[in-house]
Amino acid sequence: MIILRSLFYILIFPGALFTACFGLFLTGVDRKVVARMQHRIGPPLRQPMYDFFKLLGKETIIPHAANKIAFLGAPIIGFVSLALIMLFIPVGGLTAFSGNADMIVILYLITIPGVALIVGGSSSGSPYAGIGISREMVTMMAYELPFVLVLLAVARKAGGSELAFSMEKVAEWQAANGNMLFQWSMIPAAIAMLLVVPAEVGTQPFDVAEAETEICEGPLIEYSGSALGMFKLNTAMKMFVMSGLFVSLFLGGIRTGFAVCDVIVFILLCIVVTIICMSTTHAVTARLKIEHLFKFYWTFVAGMALCSLILVWCGL
Amino acid sequence: MFNKLINDSASKSPWLYHINSGSCNGCDIELVACLTPRYDAERFGFKLAGTPRHADIVVVSGPVTSQSKERLIRTLAQVPEPKCVVSLGSCPKSGNVFKGSYSVEAPLDDYCHVDVSVAGCTPKPEAIMEGLYKAALILKEKREAMHK
Ligand code: SF4
């Protein structure tokens, strides 16, 4: 019975299938909102679904210079780690697996899709991919520091005198004391997290690694067919995972009394977070240069997160 | 069922790759105009891809100059199946005003199979959109022929 339940969690809800479907839907919402902001009609909401299935039906070309195993394995590794992260994030009232150090597990798992992109790109043997992966690495270093600081601030706030690295505890604390977002000492951390989310997903102003107009999609340059489809799916899932993480860290613990309503509230909040931090920035900004991105994250964003951390540590 | 889903998606998300084989830039501007808010080709799922590996429809403009001929053939070979080739403007079709020049090797269909050809110097964005839409339908037929 327990095995069956775990399998259901991992494969269907809130694991692989749910994350994939809702991630694709969220990407559709993002594209539609950007289109409306630019005064266009925009693609239908299920356009990412069409893109994904079309890519499954295309020929997958493996270049001569590529290492076959790493080239085809990288997107699968990214997919698996993203499906795993979703098991630790409380969806409504339901956390599939919870422990004492969820946040640390999430922190490790969330770097894996980026690493998978680096492995895939470097095994494809293209010089453009080489530039792309070096940029991807710098981006990862840039957002990782503020991300860790935000998690520390949240853990300290929820844990009181000691650090609470459990997502369950964070949700309980918020159910008792009101949302993290409305604690004034946490507002800088929330802003920092809102800026970490688009960098992690790699949307418009922060998509330096996959700049299609200058380095031809960087690490993805040699990918085609179903392997490319998996990478596109990974990006879509990352969008859901990161907005879900924001919701559970700062807007979690909303309880209506019905499990289904809780899940619906969670999903609506995810859509709102996506529109605020990804679609809007996408529609109004142009791509940054890599050195500007690094400087922005290590000064402004990390500064905001540090500010919160110090305030929380002083007991405010 | 799965196969049917893939076949249906084939015509609904055609990604474009644009090759300029010595065009005067008139056709290129009109192709980009298709993607702007006024005509918004993205509502049919069209998207400009950055590399030939991601493309479904290859749009070729220009009269195929001797310098670009070899690159053109090599780039077309990199596009995964099923693919469509659209020739944009009168240049790739006949050579247009450049016909007879020592450096122009005009008709594109000497070197590859052209599925849709949009004539005009320059074609209107409406005409380009219609041509691209026809190419998207051909894409679906090709995909169905590949997996009977
Ligand atoms: S068809 Fe006309 S506008 Fe287009 S590339 Fe040729 S000369 Fe230029």
XYZ file of C-alpha atoms and ligand atoms in Angstrom:
472
model
C 0.000 0.000 0.000
C 2.752 2.422 0.985
C 4.685 1.490 -2.140
C 1.652 2.130 -4.324
C 1.082 5.478 -2.658
C 4.704 6.512 -3.118
C 4.552 5.473 -6.765
C 1.420 7.570 -7.232
C 3.188 10.543 -5.636
C 6.299 10.134 -7.774
C 4.696 9.382 -11.136
C 1.382 11.223 -11.107
C 0.629 13.803 -8.409
C 2.550 15.928 -7.504
C 5.441 14.230 -9.320
C 6.270 13.775 -12.982
C 2.928 13.899 -14.828
C 1.321 16.774 -12.917
C 4.503 18.874 -12.946
C 4.992 18.313 -16.672
C 1.395 19.101 -17.667
C 1.043 22.109 -15.407
C 4.504 23.384 -16.358
C 3.538 23.336 -20.030
C 0.279 25.107 -19.213
C 2.163 27.743 -17.207
C 4.499 28.346 -20.172
C 1.409 28.819 -22.337
C 0.035 31.382 -19.878
C 3.401 33.160 -19.898
C 3.523 33.343 -23.703
C -0.083 34.513 -23.921
C 0.403 37.243 -21.301
C 3.593 38.495 -22.979
C 1.731 38.587 -26.298
C -1.165 40.539 -24.809
C 1.267 43.011 -23.232
C 2.833 43.562 -26.660
C -0.645 44.061 -28.153
C -0.646 40.764 -30.022
C -3.211 37.978 -30.008
C -0.608 35.413 -29.090
C -0.485 31.633 -29.347
C -3.203 29.479 -27.751
C -2.653 28.317 -24.170
C -1.857 24.770 -25.291
C 0.844 25.898 -27.735
C 3.747 24.516 -25.592
C 1.931 21.158 -25.641
C 1.914 21.231 -29.458
C 5.591 22.233 -29.482
C 6.483 19.335 -27.211
C 4.585 16.701 -29.196
C 5.868 18.042 -32.491
C 9.449 17.745 -31.227
C 8.752 14.134 -30.179
C 7.835 13.394 -33.796
C 10.977 14.894 -35.312
C 14.185 13.156 -36.275
C 16.826 13.229 -33.493
C 20.211 13.962 -35.033
C 23.299 13.046 -33.027
C 26.374 14.924 -34.296
C 29.579 12.990 -35.073
C 31.567 14.947 -32.498
C 29.057 14.234 -29.722
C 29.335 11.763 -26.872
C 26.145 9.804 -27.376
C 25.394 8.759 -23.790
C 25.944 12.170 -22.239
C 24.164 13.877 -25.141
C 20.971 11.856 -24.763
C 21.187 11.251 -21.000
C 21.440 14.881 -19.908
C 17.801 15.879 -20.600
C 16.526 12.766 -18.777
C 18.590 13.583 -15.671
C 17.195 17.111 -15.655
C 13.641 15.787 -15.970
C 14.018 13.309 -13.111
C 15.511 15.843 -10.712
C 12.751 18.366 -11.441
C 10.053 15.772 -10.862
C 11.770 14.910 -7.533
C 11.854 18.524 -6.298
C 8.090 18.731 -6.597
C 7.756 15.923 -4.023
C 9.295 18.151 -1.332
C 7.225 21.261 -2.040
C 3.899 21.418 -0.208
C 1.136 21.541 -2.847
C -1.840 22.848 -0.934
C -1.709 20.834 2.283
C -0.001 17.847 0.713
C 3.733 17.196 0.932
C 4.621 13.858 -0.617
C 7.852 13.376 1.347
C 8.826 15.596 4.227
C 11.832 15.473 6.467
C 14.033 17.703 8.566
C 16.138 19.184 5.793
C 13.872 19.525 2.734
C 15.287 22.906 1.848
C 18.820 21.587 1.585
C 17.657 18.718 -0.629
C 15.792 21.206 -2.836
C 18.861 23.439 -2.991
C 20.953 20.545 -4.286
C 18.341 19.151 -6.666
C 17.610 22.532 -8.222
C 21.163 22.901 -9.526
C 20.942 19.573 -11.381
C 18.878 20.786 -14.397
C 21.452 23.543 -14.935
C 24.265 21.023 -14.668
C 22.414 18.738 -17.102
C 22.286 21.595 -19.581
C 26.033 22.106 -19.141
C 26.778 18.391 -19.588
C 24.547 18.142 -22.665
C 25.982 21.269 -24.224
C 29.594 20.336 -23.628
C 29.090 16.824 -25.016
C 27.658 18.178 -28.272
C 31.043 19.474 -29.407
C 29.936 22.826 -30.796
C 31.901 26.024 -30.084
C 28.670 27.997 -29.646
C 27.637 25.512 -26.960
C 31.003 26.176 -25.298
C 30.205 29.872 -24.961
C 26.704 28.980 -23.793
C 27.844 26.677 -21.009
C 30.392 29.146 -19.682
C 27.597 31.709 -19.472
C 25.266 29.189 -17.857
C 27.909 28.497 -15.182
C 28.323 32.205 -14.414
C 24.536 32.606 -14.196
C 24.325 29.694 -11.771
C 27.008 31.204 -9.547
C 25.245 34.558 -9.694
C 21.830 33.448 -8.443
C 22.985 30.714 -6.078
C 24.315 33.134 -3.416
C 21.133 35.217 -2.989
C 19.070 32.022 -3.162
C 20.946 30.479 -0.217
C 20.660 33.717 1.770
C 16.888 33.820 1.183
C 16.495 30.219 2.316
C 18.546 30.948 5.467
C 16.387 33.961 6.280
C 13.174 31.984 5.849
C 14.510 29.068 7.902
C 15.561 31.352 10.758
C 12.234 33.199 10.737
C 10.187 30.016 10.808
C 12.401 28.240 13.309
C 12.640 30.988 15.919
C 15.871 30.409 17.804
C 17.112 27.517 15.648
C 16.968 26.983 11.868
C 13.945 25.136 10.457
C 14.940 23.621 7.132
C 11.686 21.718 6.738
C 9.104 22.983 4.236
C 6.377 21.483 6.430
C 7.496 23.637 9.390
C 7.578 26.758 7.217
C 4.003 26.056 6.113
C 2.877 25.442 9.711
C 4.532 28.633 10.909
C 2.756 30.593 8.189
C -0.586 28.989 8.957
C -0.157 30.136 12.565
C 1.429 33.576 12.104
C 0.315 34.811 8.658
C 2.241 34.731 5.386
C 5.987 35.366 5.265
C 5.417 37.973 2.557
C 3.569 40.246 4.997
C 6.280 40.187 7.673
C 8.053 43.469 7.039
C 11.509 42.052 7.752
C 10.955 39.444 5.007
C 9.960 41.846 2.230
C 13.563 42.364 0.931
C 14.024 38.595 0.842
C 10.794 38.208 -1.124
C 11.968 40.770 -3.680
C 15.327 38.965 -3.950
C 13.532 35.642 -4.471
C 11.280 37.201 -7.136
C 14.477 38.107 -9.011
C 16.109 34.711 -8.461
C 13.144 32.886 -10.039
C 13.503 34.244 -13.623
C 17.293 33.728 -13.559
C 16.865 30.124 -12.497
C 14.278 29.476 -15.217
C 16.236 31.498 -17.798
C 13.566 33.877 -19.113
C 14.081 37.036 -21.096
C 16.382 39.535 -19.331
C 18.404 36.694 -17.796
C 18.505 34.239 -20.724
C 22.131 35.045 -21.549
C 23.026 31.343 -21.733
C 20.464 30.576 -24.445
C 20.585 33.836 -26.367
C 19.189 32.689 -29.712
C 20.069 35.881 -31.560
C 23.759 35.962 -30.657
C 24.942 32.436 -29.837
C 22.138 30.397 -31.481
C 20.545 28.980 -28.297
C 23.925 28.162 -26.709
C 23.994 24.670 -25.163
C 20.920 23.584 -27.149
C 22.428 24.373 -30.529
C 22.977 20.757 -31.666
C 19.851 19.320 -30.076
C 16.909 18.268 -32.213
C 13.837 16.075 -31.983
C 12.836 14.395 -28.731
C 16.015 15.365 -26.837
C 15.250 19.026 -27.535
C 11.651 18.358 -26.528
C 12.837 17.076 -23.156
C 14.911 20.218 -22.601
C 11.932 22.407 -23.476
C 9.854 20.355 -21.028
C 12.547 20.856 -18.372
C 12.348 24.621 -18.786
C 8.571 24.490 -18.465
C 8.792 22.339 -15.332
C 11.418 24.645 -13.851
C 8.968 27.497 -14.256
C 6.386 25.641 -12.182
C 8.870 24.371 -9.591
C 10.384 27.808 -8.980
C 7.055 29.631 -8.763
C 5.784 26.831 -6.525
C 8.828 27.265 -4.302
C 8.172 30.984 -4.012
C 4.531 30.366 -3.151
C 5.327 27.803 -0.479
C 8.120 29.913 1.069
C 6.313 33.259 1.149
C 2.605 32.641 0.580
C 2.260 29.144 2.028
C 0.031 27.848 4.771
C -3.256 29.104 3.318
C -5.850 26.628 4.528
C -9.429 26.648 3.306
C -10.390 23.388 4.958
C -10.778 21.385 1.742
C -7.757 19.656 0.215
C -8.907 20.341 -3.362
C -9.443 24.057 -2.692
C -5.958 24.280 -1.166
C -4.455 22.838 -4.334
C -6.452 25.249 -6.498
C -5.306 28.218 -4.395
C -1.716 27.026 -4.757
C -2.086 26.745 -8.535
C -3.652 30.210 -8.856
C -0.876 31.730 -6.748
C 1.702 30.026 -8.990
C 0.102 31.630 -12.045
C 0.140 35.059 -10.365
C 3.810 34.711 -9.382
C 4.712 33.622 -12.925
C 2.935 36.614 -14.441
C 4.546 39.072 -12.020
C 8.143 37.910 -12.057
C 8.507 36.261 -15.487
C 5.970 37.577 -18.012
C 6.198 41.224 -16.973
C 9.986 41.326 -16.891
C 10.044 39.466 -20.223
C 7.725 41.970 -21.865
C 9.454 45.145 -20.657
C 13.185 44.346 -20.702
C 15.901 43.369 -23.145
C 18.617 40.783 -22.524
C 21.428 41.719 -20.118
C 25.119 41.167 -20.709
C 26.660 38.412 -18.622
C 28.908 40.694 -16.570
C 25.976 43.006 -15.800
C 23.903 40.040 -14.714
C 26.630 38.823 -12.356
C 27.124 42.261 -10.845
C 23.374 42.801 -10.428
C 22.909 39.534 -8.540
C 25.936 39.829 -6.272
C 25.265 43.449 -5.313
C 21.572 44.349 -5.445
C 19.856 40.976 -5.076
C 22.310 39.488 -2.612
C 22.217 42.784 -0.676
C 18.431 42.568 -0.347
C 18.610 38.980 0.848
C 21.393 39.823 3.337
C 19.349 42.734 4.634
C 16.487 40.383 5.474
C 18.831 37.856 6.997
C 20.338 40.440 9.349
C 16.919 41.770 10.345
C 15.680 38.268 11.079
C 18.825 37.377 12.990
C 18.289 40.468 15.195
C 14.908 39.018 16.081
C 12.688 41.350 14.078
C -3.699 7.880 -30.156
C -0.203 9.080 -29.336
C 0.746 9.050 -32.993
C -2.345 11.036 -33.912
C -1.468 13.661 -31.297
C 2.015 14.025 -32.773
C 0.622 14.235 -36.308
C -1.841 16.930 -35.298
C 0.871 18.926 -33.536
C 3.110 18.810 -36.614
C 1.133 21.532 -38.377
C 0.484 23.580 -35.250
C 3.980 24.488 -34.140
C 6.140 25.177 -37.196
C 9.452 26.813 -36.260
C 11.125 28.907 -38.918
C 14.748 29.179 -39.871
C 15.648 31.942 -42.244
C 18.554 31.684 -44.708
C 19.629 34.767 -46.594
C 21.360 33.662 -49.791
C 22.341 37.088 -51.047
C 18.993 38.823 -50.740
C 18.719 42.607 -50.998
C 17.213 42.579 -47.467
C 13.753 43.556 -48.714
C 12.299 40.089 -48.256
C 14.031 39.640 -44.889
C 12.380 42.761 -43.532
C 8.966 41.591 -44.700
C 9.463 38.194 -43.062
C 10.254 39.915 -39.771
C 7.208 42.126 -40.278
C 5.107 38.944 -40.144
C 6.246 38.372 -36.583
C 5.527 41.897 -35.345
C 2.346 42.811 -33.428
C 0.573 43.935 -36.585
C 0.530 40.512 -38.281
C 1.520 38.326 -35.301
C 2.443 35.011 -36.894
C 2.970 33.586 -33.402
C -0.776 33.068 -33.078
C -0.396 30.119 -35.485
C 2.600 28.859 -33.526
C 5.278 30.226 -35.860
C 8.505 31.030 -34.064
C 11.905 32.079 -35.336
C 14.443 29.411 -34.323
C 18.113 30.230 -33.824
C 19.639 27.135 -35.390
C 18.731 24.860 -38.339
C 18.547 21.883 -35.956
C 15.391 23.311 -34.364
C 13.686 24.259 -37.613
C 10.667 22.762 -39.375
C 10.322 25.276 -42.163
C 13.383 26.744 -43.869
C 12.720 30.090 -45.507
C 15.215 30.944 -48.253
C 15.415 34.459 -49.658
C 17.824 35.873 -52.244
C 19.067 34.740 -55.650
C 21.536 32.025 -54.428
C 24.878 33.699 -55.027
C 27.914 31.535 -55.831
C 29.373 32.347 -52.413
C 26.274 31.237 -50.514
C 25.351 28.174 -52.595
C 27.519 25.672 -50.777
C 26.568 27.018 -47.348
C 22.917 26.885 -48.304
C 23.121 23.209 -49.267
C 25.034 22.358 -46.107
C 22.575 24.207 -43.880
C 19.582 22.523 -45.509
C 21.153 19.125 -44.871
C 21.297 19.894 -41.126
C 17.538 20.279 -40.718
C 15.862 17.201 -39.205
C 12.992 15.490 -41.038
C 10.108 16.263 -41.615
C 11.035 19.634 -43.070
C 9.705 22.098 -45.628
C 11.519 24.602 -47.813
C 9.805 27.884 -48.641
C 11.316 30.189 -51.237
C 10.618 33.806 -50.411
C 10.329 36.429 -53.136
C 11.020 36.278 -56.868
C 14.789 36.020 -56.409
C 15.152 32.327 -55.479
C 12.507 31.432 -58.055
C 13.991 33.044 -61.159
C 16.886 35.329 -60.281
C 14.672 38.385 -60.659
C 16.674 41.546 -61.508
C 19.950 39.742 -60.836
C 19.346 37.166 -63.590
C 22.313 36.749 -65.916
C 24.880 37.970 -63.426
C 28.137 35.988 -63.282
C 27.774 35.450 -59.538
C 24.135 34.331 -59.351
C 23.076 30.679 -59.671
C 19.413 31.418 -59.507
C 16.657 28.890 -59.424
C 16.675 27.376 -55.951
C 14.923 24.208 -57.089
C 18.104 23.120 -58.873
C 19.592 22.360 -55.463
C 16.718 21.236 -53.270
C 13.028 20.439 -53.307
C 10.964 23.610 -52.832
C 7.565 22.968 -51.209
C 6.030 26.425 -51.314
C 7.161 29.401 -53.342
C 5.924 32.897 -52.499
C 6.429 35.210 -55.467
C 6.671 38.992 -55.433
C 9.349 41.629 -55.047
C 8.772 41.939 -52.156
C 5.811 39.701 -51.290
C 3.282 41.242 -48.911
C 3.272 39.945 -45.339
C -0.227 38.556 -45.964
C 1.119 36.496 -48.880
C 4.077 35.307 -46.802
C 1.723 34.243 -44.016
C -0.421 32.278 -46.439
C 2.645 30.566 -47.890
C 3.944 29.665 -44.442
C 0.547 28.329 -43.436
C 0.456 26.102 -46.533
C 3.940 24.877 -45.668
C 2.705 23.986 -42.174
C -0.048 21.827 -43.686
C 2.493 20.117 -45.969
C 4.561 19.432 -42.861
C 1.693 17.405 -41.428
C 1.315 15.391 -44.641
C 5.025 14.606 -44.595
C 4.894 13.492 -40.991
C 1.920 11.217 -41.761
C 3.765 9.749 -44.754
C 6.792 9.057 -42.533
C 4.778 7.045 -39.970
C 2.086 5.146 -41.807
S 12.659 39.387 -54.365
Fe 13.001 41.593 -54.510
S 12.956 42.274 -52.366
Fe 13.228 40.069 -52.327
S 15.428 39.746 -52.213
Fe 14.861 39.717 -54.383
S 15.147 41.798 -55.108
Fe 15.106 41.871 -52.856
